[in-house]
Coordinates of C-alpha atoms in Angstrom, one line a residue:
M1177 CA -56.3 64.5 -60.0
K1178 CA -54.3 62.8 -62.7
E1179 CA -56.4 64.4 -65.5
A1180 CA -55.8 67.8 -64.0
I1181 CA -52.1 67.4 -63.9
E1182 CA -52.0 66.2 -67.5
A1183 CA -54.0 69.3 -68.6
L1184 CA -51.6 71.6 -66.8
H1185 CA -48.6 69.8 -68.3
Q1186 CA -50.1 70.2 -71.8
R1187 CA -50.8 73.9 -71.2
I1188 CA -47.3 74.6 -69.9
K1189 CA -45.9 72.8 -72.9
D1190 CA -48.0 74.8 -75.3
L1191 CA -47.1 78.2 -73.7
A1192 CA -43.4 77.4 -73.5
A1193 CA -43.0 77.7 -77.3
N1194 CA -43.9 81.5 -77.5
N1195 CA -43.5 83.3 -74.1
T1196 CA -41.4 86.1 -72.7
P1197 CA -38.7 85.7 -70.1
D1198 CA -40.9 86.7 -67.3
Q1199 CA -43.7 84.4 -68.5
L1200 CA -41.1 81.6 -68.8
A1201 CA -40.2 82.1 -65.1
Y1202 CA -43.8 81.7 -64.1
L1203 CA -44.2 78.6 -66.2
A1204 CA -41.0 77.1 -64.6
K1205 CA -42.4 77.9 -61.2
S1206 CA -45.7 76.3 -62.0
L1207 CA -44.0 73.2 -63.3
E1208 CA -41.9 73.0 -60.0
L1209 CA -45.2 73.1 -58.0
I1210 CA -46.8 70.4 -60.2
I1211 CA -43.9 67.9 -60.2
D1212 CA -43.6 67.6 -56.4
K1213 CA -42.1 64.3 -55.3
K1214 CA -45.3 63.1 -53.7
V1215 CA -47.3 63.6 -57.0
I1216 CA -45.1 61.6 -59.4
S1217 CA -46.3 58.1 -59.2
N1218 CA -44.8 56.2 -62.0
V1219 CA -42.2 56.4 -64.8
V1220 CA -44.7 57.4 -67.4
Q1221 CA -45.4 60.7 -65.6
M1222 CA -41.7 61.3 -65.3
T1223 CA -41.4 61.0 -69.1
K1224 CA -44.1 63.6 -69.7
V1225 CA -42.5 65.9 -67.3
K1226 CA -39.2 65.5 -69.1
E1227 CA -40.8 66.5 -72.4
I1228 CA -42.1 69.8 -70.7
I1229 CA -38.6 70.5 -69.2
D1230 CA -37.0 69.9 -72.5
A1231 CA -39.4 72.4 -74.1
L1232 CA -38.8 75.0 -71.4
Q1233 CA -35.0 74.6 -71.7
K1234 CA -35.1 75.1 -75.5
R1235 CA -37.1 78.3 -75.1
L1236 CA -34.8 79.5 -72.3
K1237 CA -31.8 78.9 -74.6
D1238 CA -33.4 80.9 -77.5
L1239 CA -34.3 83.8 -75.3
A1240 CA -31.0 84.0 -73.5
A1241 CA -29.1 85.1 -76.6
N1242 CA -30.9 88.5 -76.9
S1243 CA -32.2 89.3 -73.4
T1244 CA -31.8 92.4 -71.3
P1245 CA -30.4 92.2 -67.8
D1246 CA -33.8 92.2 -66.2
Q1247 CA -35.0 89.5 -68.6
L1248 CA -31.9 87.5 -67.9
A1249 CA -32.8 87.6 -64.2
Y1250 CA -36.2 86.0 -65.1
L1251 CA -34.4 83.4 -67.1
A1252 CA -32.0 82.5 -64.3
K1253 CA -35.0 82.2 -61.9
A1254 CA -36.7 79.9 -64.5
L1255 CA -33.5 77.8 -64.8
E1256 CA -33.3 77.5 -61.0
S1257 CA -36.9 76.1 -60.9
I1258 CA -36.2 73.7 -63.8
V1259 CA -33.0 72.2 -62.5
D1260 CA -34.1 71.9 -58.8
K1261 CA -32.1 69.5 -56.6
S1262 CA -35.0 67.2 -56.0
A1263 CA -35.1 63.6 -56.8
V1264 CA -37.6 64.2 -59.7
S1265 CA -35.0 66.0 -61.8
E1266 CA -32.5 63.3 -61.2
I1267 CA -34.9 60.5 -62.0
V1268 CA -36.1 62.3 -65.2
Q1269 CA -32.6 62.9 -66.4
M1270 CA -31.8 59.2 -65.9
T1271 CA -31.3 57.5 -69.2
D1272 CA -32.9 54.2 -70.4
G1273 CA -29.4 52.7 -70.4
K1274 CA -29.0 53.4 -66.7
L1275 CA -32.3 52.0 -65.9
K1276 CA -31.5 48.9 -67.9
E1277 CA -28.2 48.6 -66.1
L1278 CA -30.0 48.8 -62.7
L1279 CA -32.5 46.2 -63.9
N1280 CA -29.7 43.9 -65.0
A1281 CA -28.0 44.2 -61.7
A1282 CA -31.2 43.4 -59.8
R1283 CA -31.8 40.4 -62.0
S1284 CA -28.1 39.3 -61.5
H1285 CA -28.5 39.6 -57.8
L1286 CA -31.8 37.6 -57.9
N1287 CA -30.2 34.9 -60.0
E1288 CA -27.3 34.7 -57.5
I1289 CA -29.7 34.4 -54.6
N1290 CA -31.6 31.6 -56.5
S1291 CA -28.3 29.9 -57.2
N1292 CA -27.2 30.1 -53.6
K1293 CA -30.6 28.9 -52.5
E1294 CA -30.3 25.8 -54.8
N1295 CA -26.8 25.1 -53.7
S1296 CA -27.8 25.3 -50.0
I1297 CA -30.9 23.2 -50.6
S1298 CA -28.7 20.6 -52.4
A1299 CA -26.1 20.5 -49.6
I1300 CA -28.8 20.2 -47.0
T1301 CA -30.5 17.5 -49.0
E1302 CA -27.2 15.6 -49.3
A1303 CA -26.4 15.9 -45.5
K1304 CA -29.9 14.8 -44.7
T1305 CA -29.6 11.8 -47.1
Q1306 CA -26.2 10.9 -45.5
S1307 CA -27.6 11.2 -41.9
V1308 CA -30.6 9.1 -42.8
N1309 CA -28.4 6.5 -44.4
E1310 CA -26.2 6.4 -41.2
I1311 CA -29.2 6.1 -39.0
N1312 CA -30.6 3.3 -41.1
T1313 CA -27.2 1.5 -41.0
L1314 CA -27.0 1.9 -37.2
K1315 CA -30.6 0.8 -36.9
T1316 CA -30.0 -2.3 -39.1
N1317 CA -26.8 -3.3 -37.1
S1318 CA -28.6 -2.8 -33.8
L1319 CA -31.5 -4.8 -34.9
S1320 CA -29.2 -7.5 -36.2
T1321 CA -27.3 -7.7 -32.9
L1322 CA -30.5 -7.7 -30.9
K1323 CA -32.0 -10.4 -33.2
A1324 CA -28.9 -12.5 -32.8
S1325 CA -28.9 -12.2 -29.0
S1326 CA -32.7 -12.8 -28.9
D1327 CA -32.3 -15.9 -31.2
S1328 CA -29.5 -17.2 -28.9
H1329 CA -31.6 -16.7 -25.7
I1330 CA -34.7 -18.2 -27.4
S1331 CA -32.6 -21.2 -28.6
L1332 CA -31.3 -21.6 -25.0
L1333 CA -34.8 -21.3 -23.6
D1334 CA -36.1 -23.8 -26.1
T1335 CA -33.4 -26.3 -25.3
R1336 CA -34.0 -26.0 -21.5
K1337 CA -37.8 -26.1 -22.1
D1338 CA -37.5 -29.3 -24.2
A1339 CA -35.2 -30.8 -21.5
N1340 CA -37.6 -29.9 -18.7
I1341 CA -40.6 -31.1 -20.6
A1342 CA -38.9 -34.3 -21.4
A1343 CA -37.9 -34.8 -17.7
I1344 CA -41.4 -33.9 -16.6
N1345 CA -43.0 -36.3 -19.1
S1346 CA -40.6 -39.0 -18.1
I1347 CA -41.4 -38.6 -14.4
S1348 CA -45.2 -38.2 -15.2
N1349 CA -45.2 -41.3 -17.4
N1350 CA -43.4 -43.3 -14.6
H1351 CA -45.9 -42.2 -12.0
K1352 CA -48.8 -42.7 -14.4
D1353 CA -47.6 -46.2 -15.3
G1354 CA -47.2 -47.0 -11.7
L1355 CA -50.7 -45.8 -10.8
K1356 CA -52.2 -47.6 -13.8
G1357 CA -50.6 -50.8 -12.6
L1358 CA -52.0 -50.2 -9.1
V1359 CA -55.5 -49.6 -10.6
E1360 CA -55.3 -52.7 -12.8
D1361 CA -54.1 -54.7 -9.8
F1362 CA -57.0 -53.3 -7.7
R1363 CA -59.5 -54.1 -10.5
A1364 CA -58.2 -57.6 -10.8
I1365 CA -58.4 -58.2 -7.1
N1366 CA -61.7 -56.5 -6.4
N1367 CA -63.4 -57.3 -9.7
V1368 CA -64.7 -53.7 -10.0
P1369 CA -66.9 -53.2 -13.0
P1370 CA -65.6 -50.9 -15.8
G1371 CA -66.6 -47.2 -15.3
S1372 CA -67.1 -47.5 -11.6
S1373 CA -66.8 -44.2 -9.6
I1374 CA -64.6 -45.9 -7.0
I1375 CA -61.7 -46.0 -9.5
G1376 CA -61.8 -42.3 -9.9
E1377 CA -61.8 -41.8 -6.2
I1378 CA -58.9 -44.2 -5.8
E1379 CA -56.9 -42.4 -8.4
T1380 CA -57.6 -39.0 -6.7
R1381 CA -56.5 -40.5 -3.3
I1382 CA -53.4 -41.9 -4.9
K1383 CA -52.6 -38.5 -6.4
N1384 CA -53.1 -36.7 -3.0
I1385 CA -51.0 -39.3 -1.3
S1386 CA -48.2 -38.8 -3.9
N1387 CA -48.3 -35.0 -3.3
E1388 CA -48.2 -35.4 0.4
V1389 CA -45.3 -37.9 0.2
K1390 CA -43.4 -35.4 -1.9
T1391 CA -44.1 -32.6 0.5
R1392 CA -43.0 -34.6 3.5
D1393 CA -39.9 -35.7 1.6
D1394 CA -39.0 -32.1 0.9
Q1395 CA -39.6 -31.1 4.5
L1396 CA -37.5 -34.0 5.7
R1397 CA -34.7 -33.2 3.3
T1398 CA -34.7 -29.6 4.4
S1399 CA -34.8 -30.5 8.1
L1400 CA -31.9 -33.1 7.7
T1401 CA -29.8 -30.5 5.8
N1402 CA -30.3 -27.9 8.5
D1403 CA -29.6 -30.4 11.3
V1404 CA -26.4 -31.7 9.6
K1405 CA -25.2 -28.1 9.1
T1406 CA -25.9 -27.1 12.7
R1407 CA -24.2 -30.2 14.0
D1408 CA -21.2 -29.6 11.7
D1409 CA -20.8 -26.1 13.0
Q1410 CA -21.1 -27.3 16.6
L1411 CA -18.5 -30.0 15.9
K1412 CA -16.1 -27.4 14.4
V1413 CA -16.4 -25.1 17.4
S1414 CA -16.0 -28.1 19.8
L1415 CA -12.9 -29.3 17.9
T1416 CA -11.4 -25.8 17.8
N1417 CA -11.9 -25.4 21.5
E1418 CA -10.4 -28.9 22.2
I1419 CA -7.4 -28.1 20.0
K1420 CA -6.9 -24.8 21.8
K1421 CA -7.0 -26.6 25.2
R1422 CA -4.4 -29.2 24.1
N1423 CA -2.1 -26.6 22.4
M1424 CA 1.5 -27.3 23.4
V1425 CA 2.4 -23.6 23.5
E1426 CA 0.4 -21.8 26.1
P1427 CA -0.3 -18.0 25.8
G1428 CA 2.4 -16.1 27.5
S1429 CA 5.1 -18.8 27.2
L1430 CA 8.3 -18.3 25.2
P1431 CA 9.4 -21.4 23.3
F1432 CA 12.9 -21.7 21.8
L1433 CA 15.1 -24.3 20.1
F1434 CA 17.9 -25.7 22.2
G1435 CA 20.5 -28.4 21.5
V1436 CA 23.6 -29.9 23.2
L1437 CA 26.5 -30.2 20.8
S1438 CA 28.8 -33.2 20.5
R1439 CA 32.1 -31.6 21.1
K1440 CA 35.1 -33.0 23.1
N1441 CA 33.0 -35.9 24.5
N1442 CA 33.0 -37.3 21.0
Y1443 CA 36.1 -35.7 19.6
Y1444 CA 37.1 -38.6 17.4
G1445 CA 33.6 -39.6 16.3
H1446 CA 31.9 -38.8 13.1
G1447 CA 30.3 -35.4 12.4
T1448 CA 31.8 -33.7 15.4
F1449 CA 32.8 -30.1 15.9
T1450 CA 36.4 -29.2 15.7
T1451 CA 38.2 -25.9 16.1
E1452 CA 37.3 -25.0 12.5
L1453 CA 33.9 -23.9 13.6
G1454 CA 35.1 -22.7 17.0
Q1455 CA 35.1 -19.1 15.7
W1456 CA 31.4 -19.0 15.9
S1457 CA 31.7 -17.0 19.2
S1458 CA 32.9 -14.0 17.3
D1459 CA 32.5 -14.3 13.5
I1460 CA 29.1 -13.0 12.6
T1461 CA 29.6 -14.2 9.0
K1462 CA 29.2 -17.7 10.3
T1463 CA 26.3 -17.1 12.6
D1464 CA 23.9 -18.2 9.9
Y1465 CA 25.5 -21.7 10.2
M1466 CA 24.4 -21.9 13.8
L1467 CA 20.8 -21.0 13.0
Q1468 CA 20.7 -23.4 10.0
L1469 CA 22.1 -26.2 12.2
L1470 CA 19.3 -25.6 14.8
A1471 CA 16.6 -25.4 12.1
G1472 CA 17.9 -28.5 10.2
S1473 CA 18.6 -26.5 7.0
H1474 CA 22.4 -26.5 7.1
T1475 CA 24.4 -27.1 3.9
Y1476 CA 27.0 -29.4 5.5
D1477 CA 27.4 -33.0 4.4
T1478 CA 28.2 -35.1 7.4
D1479 CA 30.8 -33.0 9.1
Y1480 CA 30.0 -30.7 12.1
V1481 CA 26.4 -31.7 12.4
S1482 CA 26.5 -33.9 15.5
F1483 CA 24.2 -33.2 18.5
Y1484 CA 24.7 -35.0 21.8
R1485 CA 21.2 -34.0 22.7
P1486 CA 19.2 -33.3 19.5
R1487 CA 17.7 -29.9 19.3
Q1488 CA 14.2 -29.7 20.6
L1489 CA 11.6 -27.2 21.7
S1490 CA 12.2 -25.9 25.1
F1491 CA 10.6 -23.1 27.1
I1492 CA 11.7 -20.0 29.1
E1493 CA 10.3 -20.7 32.5
G1494 CA 8.8 -18.5 35.2
N1495 CA 7.8 -14.9 35.3
K1496 CA 11.4 -13.8 35.1
G1497 CA 12.1 -16.0 32.0
T1498 CA 14.7 -18.6 33.2
F1499 CA 16.1 -21.7 31.5
I1500 CA 19.1 -23.6 33.0
Y1501 CA 20.5 -26.8 31.5
G1502 CA 23.2 -28.5 33.6
E1503 CA 25.0 -31.6 32.5
S1504 CA 28.6 -32.7 32.2
Y1505 CA 30.5 -35.5 30.5
T1506 CA 33.6 -37.3 31.8
S1507 CA 36.8 -38.0 30.0
S1508 CA 39.9 -39.8 31.1
D1509 CA 43.5 -38.9 30.4
S1510 CA 44.6 -40.4 27.1
V1511 CA 48.2 -41.0 28.4
S1512 CA 48.4 -41.9 32.0
R1513 CA 44.7 -42.9 32.4
D1514 CA 44.9 -41.8 36.1
Q1515 CA 42.8 -38.7 35.7
I1516 CA 39.0 -38.2 35.2
Y1517 CA 37.9 -34.9 33.7
Y1518 CA 34.4 -33.4 34.0
Y1519 CA 33.3 -31.1 31.2
P1520 CA 30.0 -29.1 30.9
Y1521 CA 28.6 -29.6 27.4
A1522 CA 28.8 -27.1 24.6
A1523 CA 25.3 -25.7 24.0
L1524 CA 23.5 -23.9 21.2
G1525 CA 20.1 -22.2 21.4
V1526 CA 17.9 -19.7 19.6
M1527 CA 14.7 -17.9 20.5
F1528 CA 12.5 -15.7 18.4
V1529 CA 11.1 -12.4 19.9
K1530 CA 8.5 -10.3 18.1
N1531 CA 7.9 -6.6 18.8
T1532 CA 4.2 -6.0 18.2
T1533 CA 4.4 -2.3 19.1
S1534 CA 5.2 0.7 16.9
S1535 CA 8.4 1.6 18.8
D1536 CA 11.8 -0.1 19.2
I1537 CA 12.3 -2.1 22.4
T1538 CA 15.5 -2.9 24.2
R1539 CA 15.8 -5.8 26.6
T1540 CA 18.7 -7.2 28.6
L1541 CA 19.6 -10.9 28.1
N1542 CA 21.3 -12.5 31.0
F1543 CA 23.1 -15.9 30.5
V1544 CA 25.6 -18.2 32.0
G1545 CA 27.8 -21.0 30.7
T1546 CA 31.3 -22.4 30.2
S1547 CA 33.9 -21.3 27.7
Y1548 CA 37.2 -22.6 26.3
W1549 CA 39.4 -20.1 24.6
S1550 CA 42.5 -20.9 22.6
S1551 CA 44.1 -18.7 20.0
G1552 CA 40.9 -17.2 18.7
Y1553 CA 38.8 -20.3 18.8
E1554 CA 35.9 -21.5 20.9
G1555 CA 34.8 -19.0 23.5
A1556 CA 31.1 -18.0 23.9
G1557 CA 28.9 -15.4 22.2
A1558 CA 25.4 -13.9 22.0
F1559 CA 23.9 -12.6 18.8
V1560 CA 20.8 -10.8 17.5
G1561 CA 19.6 -11.5 13.9
T1562 CA 17.2 -9.1 12.2
P1563 CA 15.6 -10.2 8.9
D1564 CA 15.4 -7.8 5.9
N1565 CA 11.7 -8.2 5.5
T1566 CA 8.7 -8.6 7.9
N1567 CA 7.1 -11.1 5.4
K1568 CA 8.8 -14.4 6.1
S1569 CA 8.3 -15.6 2.5
R1570 CA 10.3 -12.6 1.2
I1571 CA 13.2 -12.8 3.7
S1572 CA 16.5 -13.0 1.7
K1573 CA 19.0 -12.1 4.4
I1574 CA 19.5 -11.9 8.2
T1575 CA 21.8 -9.3 9.6
W1576 CA 23.6 -10.5 12.7
K1577 CA 25.0 -8.3 15.5
N1578 CA 27.4 -9.6 18.2
V1579 CA 25.9 -8.3 21.5
Y1580 CA 28.3 -10.2 23.7
Q1581 CA 31.6 -12.1 23.2
Y1582 CA 33.5 -14.1 25.8
T1583 CA 37.2 -14.6 24.9
S1584 CA 38.5 -16.4 28.0
S1585 CA 38.5 -19.9 29.5
S1586 CA 36.1 -20.4 32.3
R1587 CA 34.2 -23.2 33.8
R1588 CA 31.5 -20.8 34.8
F1589 CA 30.9 -17.3 33.4
A1590 CA 27.8 -15.0 33.8
A1591 CA 27.2 -12.1 31.5
S1592 CA 24.5 -10.0 29.8
G1593 CA 23.8 -8.2 26.6
N1594 CA 21.3 -5.7 25.3
V1595 CA 18.9 -6.9 22.6
E1596 CA 17.2 -4.3 20.5
I1597 CA 14.0 -5.4 18.8
P1598 CA 12.9 -3.0 16.0
A1599 CA 9.2 -2.0 15.9
G1600 CA 7.0 -4.5 14.1
K1601 CA 9.8 -7.0 13.5
T1602 CA 10.8 -10.5 14.8
V1603 CA 14.4 -11.0 15.8
A1604 CA 16.4 -14.2 16.4
V1605 CA 18.4 -14.2 19.7
L1606 CA 21.1 -16.9 19.6
L1607 CA 23.6 -18.1 22.3
Y1608 CA 26.6 -20.3 21.8
T1609 CA 28.9 -21.7 24.6
S1610 CA 31.8 -24.1 24.4
S1611 CA 32.9 -26.7 26.9
Y1612 CA 35.7 -26.3 29.4
L1613 CA 37.1 -28.4 32.2
D1614 CA 35.0 -28.1 35.3
S1615 CA 36.8 -30.5 37.6
R1616 CA 39.0 -33.5 37.5
G1617 CA 39.6 -36.5 39.7
K1618 CA 42.7 -38.7 40.3
V1619 CA 42.5 -42.4 40.5
S1620 CA 45.1 -45.2 41.1
E1621 CA 45.2 -48.8 40.4
E1622 CA 45.6 -51.2 43.4
G1623 CA 45.2 -54.8 42.7
G1624 CA 43.5 -54.1 39.4
K1625 CA 40.8 -51.8 41.1
I1626 CA 40.3 -48.1 40.8
V1627 CA 40.6 -46.4 44.2
E1628 CA 38.9 -43.0 44.8
R1629 CA 40.9 -39.9 45.9
S1630 CA 41.0 -38.8 49.5
Q1631 CA 38.4 -36.5 50.9
E1632 CA 41.0 -33.9 51.7
D1633 CA 42.3 -33.9 48.1
I1634 CA 38.7 -33.6 46.8
E1635 CA 37.9 -30.7 49.2
L1636 CA 41.0 -28.9 48.2
E1637 CA 40.1 -29.2 44.5
L1638 CA 36.6 -28.2 45.1
L1639 CA 37.9 -25.1 46.9
E1640 CA 40.1 -24.2 43.9
T1641 CA 37.1 -24.7 41.7
A1642 CA 35.0 -22.5 44.0
K1643 CA 37.7 -19.8 43.8
L1644 CA 37.6 -19.8 40.0
S1645 CA 33.9 -19.5 40.2
A1646 CA 34.2 -16.6 42.7
L1647 CA 36.5 -14.8 40.4
D1648 CA 33.9 -15.1 37.6
S1649 CA 31.3 -13.8 40.0
V1650 CA 33.5 -10.8 40.9
R1651 CA 33.9 -10.0 37.3
F1652 CA 30.1 -10.3 36.8
Y1653 CA 29.4 -8.0 39.7
Y1654 CA 32.0 -5.5 38.4
N1655 CA 30.5 -5.5 34.9
N1656 CA 27.0 -5.0 36.2
Y1657 CA 27.8 -2.0 38.3
T1658 CA 30.2 -0.3 35.8
H1659 CA 27.8 -0.8 32.9
Q1660 CA 25.5 1.9 34.2
Y1661 CA 28.4 4.4 33.9
A1662 CA 30.5 3.0 31.1
G1663 CA 27.8 1.3 29.1
A1664 CA 26.7 -2.3 28.7
S1665 CA 28.4 -2.6 25.3
H1666 CA 31.1 -1.0 23.2
Q1667 CA 28.6 1.0 21.3
K1668 CA 27.0 2.3 24.5
S1669 CA 30.4 3.2 26.0
K1670 CA 31.3 5.1 22.9
S1671 CA 28.0 6.9 23.0
Y1672 CA 28.7 8.1 26.6
E1673 CA 32.2 9.3 25.6
I1674 CA 30.7 11.3 22.7
Q1675 CA 28.1 12.9 24.9
A1676 CA 30.7 13.8 27.6
K1677 CA 32.9 15.4 24.9
A1678 CA 30.0 17.4 23.5
A1679 CA 29.0 18.5 27.0
E1680 CA 32.5 19.7 27.7
N1681 CA 32.6 21.7 24.4
I1682 CA 29.2 23.3 25.2
L1683 CA 30.2 24.4 28.7
A1684 CA 33.5 25.7 27.5
A1685 CA 31.8 28.1 25.2
P1686 CA 28.0 28.3 25.9
E1687 CA 27.7 31.6 23.9
S1688 CA 28.8 30.0 20.7
I1689 CA 27.7 26.3 20.7
D1690 CA 28.8 24.1 17.8
K1691 CA 26.0 22.7 15.7
K1692 CA 27.3 19.2 15.9
D1693 CA 27.4 19.3 19.7
T1694 CA 23.9 20.6 19.8
E1695 CA 22.7 17.7 17.7
I1696 CA 24.1 15.3 20.2
I1697 CA 22.8 16.9 23.4
E1698 CA 19.5 18.5 22.3
P1699 CA 17.4 15.2 22.0
L1700 CA 18.3 14.4 25.6
A1701 CA 17.4 17.9 26.7
K1702 CA 14.0 17.8 25.0
V1703 CA 13.1 14.6 26.8
R1704 CA 13.8 16.3 30.2
G1705 CA 12.3 19.6 29.1
I1706 CA 15.5 21.6 29.9
S1707 CA 18.0 23.6 27.9
V1708 CA 21.0 22.2 26.1
V1709 CA 23.4 23.9 28.5
E1710 CA 21.6 22.5 31.6
M1711 CA 21.7 19.0 30.0
A1712 CA 25.4 19.5 29.3
K1713 CA 26.0 20.2 33.0
I1714 CA 24.1 17.1 34.0
I1715 CA 26.2 14.9 31.6
E1716 CA 29.4 16.5 32.9
E1717 CA 28.4 15.8 36.5
K1718 CA 27.5 12.2 35.6
A1719 CA 30.8 11.7 33.8
K1720 CA 32.8 12.9 36.8
K1721 CA 30.7 10.6 39.1
A1722 CA 31.3 7.7 36.6
V1723 CA 35.1 8.2 36.8
K1724 CA 35.1 8.0 40.5
A1725 CA 32.7 5.1 40.7
I1726 CA 34.7 3.0 38.1
I1727 CA 37.9 3.7 39.9
K1728 CA 36.4 2.6 43.2
C1729 CA 34.9 -0.6 41.5
E1730 CA 38.3 -1.4 40.0
E1731 CA 39.9 -1.0 43.4
L1732 CA 37.4 -3.3 45.0
E1733 CA 37.8 -5.9 42.2
D1734 CA 41.6 -6.0 42.6
L1735 CA 41.3 -6.3 46.4
A1736 CA 38.7 -9.1 46.0
K1737 CA 40.9 -11.0 43.6
K1738 CA 43.8 -10.8 46.0
K1739 CA 41.8 -12.0 48.9
I1740 CA 40.2 -14.8 47.0
K1741 CA 43.6 -16.4 46.5
E1742 CA 44.2 -16.3 50.3
V1743 CA 40.9 -17.9 51.2
R1744 CA 41.1 -21.3 53.0
D1745 CA 37.5 -22.6 53.0
K1746 CA 34.2 -22.1 51.2
E1747 CA 32.5 -20.2 54.1
E1748 CA 35.2 -17.6 54.1
L1749 CA 35.0 -17.4 50.3
Q1750 CA 31.2 -16.9 50.4
S1751 CA 31.6 -14.2 53.1
L1752 CA 34.2 -12.4 50.9
L1753 CA 31.9 -12.4 47.9
N1754 CA 29.0 -11.0 50.0
D1755 CA 31.2 -8.3 51.4
F1756 CA 32.5 -7.4 47.9
K1757 CA 28.9 -7.2 46.5
Q1758 CA 27.8 -4.9 49.5
K1759 CA 30.8 -2.5 49.0
M1760 CA 30.2 -2.4 45.3
Q1761 CA 26.6 -1.3 45.9
E1762 CA 27.7 1.3 48.4
S1763 CA 30.3 2.7 46.1

């Protein structure tokens, strides 16, 4: 195939030098057929083809100068075949410089690839070397740490091993020396010949006995330990039960601190109470003093610290919670010495009440006592103290509230006050009473002797005393029955007034109720499941009823006071009190 093409190439080249235009067109067409893209296989063939094309182009140029129109058409056809748009023509016409340029570019690209390859291999090698170094360093550190820890543990184990081996050897040597001594003693006594089998048997028996003794000793030690522990637990339970049985404060009881103050019965003694502290009944800034005095933590030196009956633990008694202390002291007139006066003692007590529920609790405290009042001093009072923290070690302040104050002189008063115990807190309930004249007796000297008063004089004085007590009872009954309308305290009374005013405003204009009035009445309405207007009507009706009831009670009180003054004996006085109480209930 190759030889045939070369022969054709040579023939075309030979004919191209001397041919006519039409022949030249045929030669060009033949060349076009020979130099097909698929036939050209290398650059050498391209070079030969180029030589033929150059010869054809030269002949075409020579003929073009003197050719006829029809010859010129053949020449144009030949030129079209020579300069075909195929890749062969372009490759042939390519110069050696261009090929060299392409070769240089290829080599440059290959060199760049090689350079990048070497740089990448160098970077990878460096990163690999660095990673290997880091791994080796980490491995070395870990091995060093592990070796140090291992050496420490091995050293500790060696130390313990040596100690244990030494202890075992010591005990073994002791036992061995003992056994050897026994064997030698046995030999000496029985004159056993050396090497006798009985010695081995004896040694075996001794070893077995030693093991059995050790086993029994361990069992006995374990048994004794368990027995001691069991008996110790039983003793603890027994002691706990015994202590509970002998506990002074039984479950359900309410203990409190109570003391009798040294007041007028020791007026000129040391450490007595004078009017300086008499404001205790009303001044809550001084209530802490009373609690400190009962607890023994007061800051006084020797003044105002005297108790006639030292404070002690007492108990509220009975299912209704009652405690009554009755004792009087006597005093004679400092001038005429013909009068003997009987004074109930001033008293001071405090009890602690804890609310273990999650809601506030209000309880009524009823109390009786005596009271002396003079220009703002003495009197009687009940207080509730609430600490600022439920943790007793963190209490820094107690807030006191005066729930009752008595500002009159009375040898016998009875009153009550509402005590509010906040949820989860313990409050201190404190009561203070002062001493006041209960009765007096008149004596005279006849022949150097004291003569008692007449029975009539005594009866008359007792009646006067009973009348004063009856007036206190009337006041007590009055307060009890009016409290349900006017409130048991100033705060409660003020609350009733505010509710009544809000109810009046709501009923006056139910279509445009003021927000503040709603806030006052709405909680009460929600409790009853009714509307605000309906609740306002109930409050208004209750207020009207309260006015009538209080007016009636005041009328009965005034009438009772008037009749008490006219009473002539105790029976009539008692009948009057019963009648007053009955009418008060009916009103």
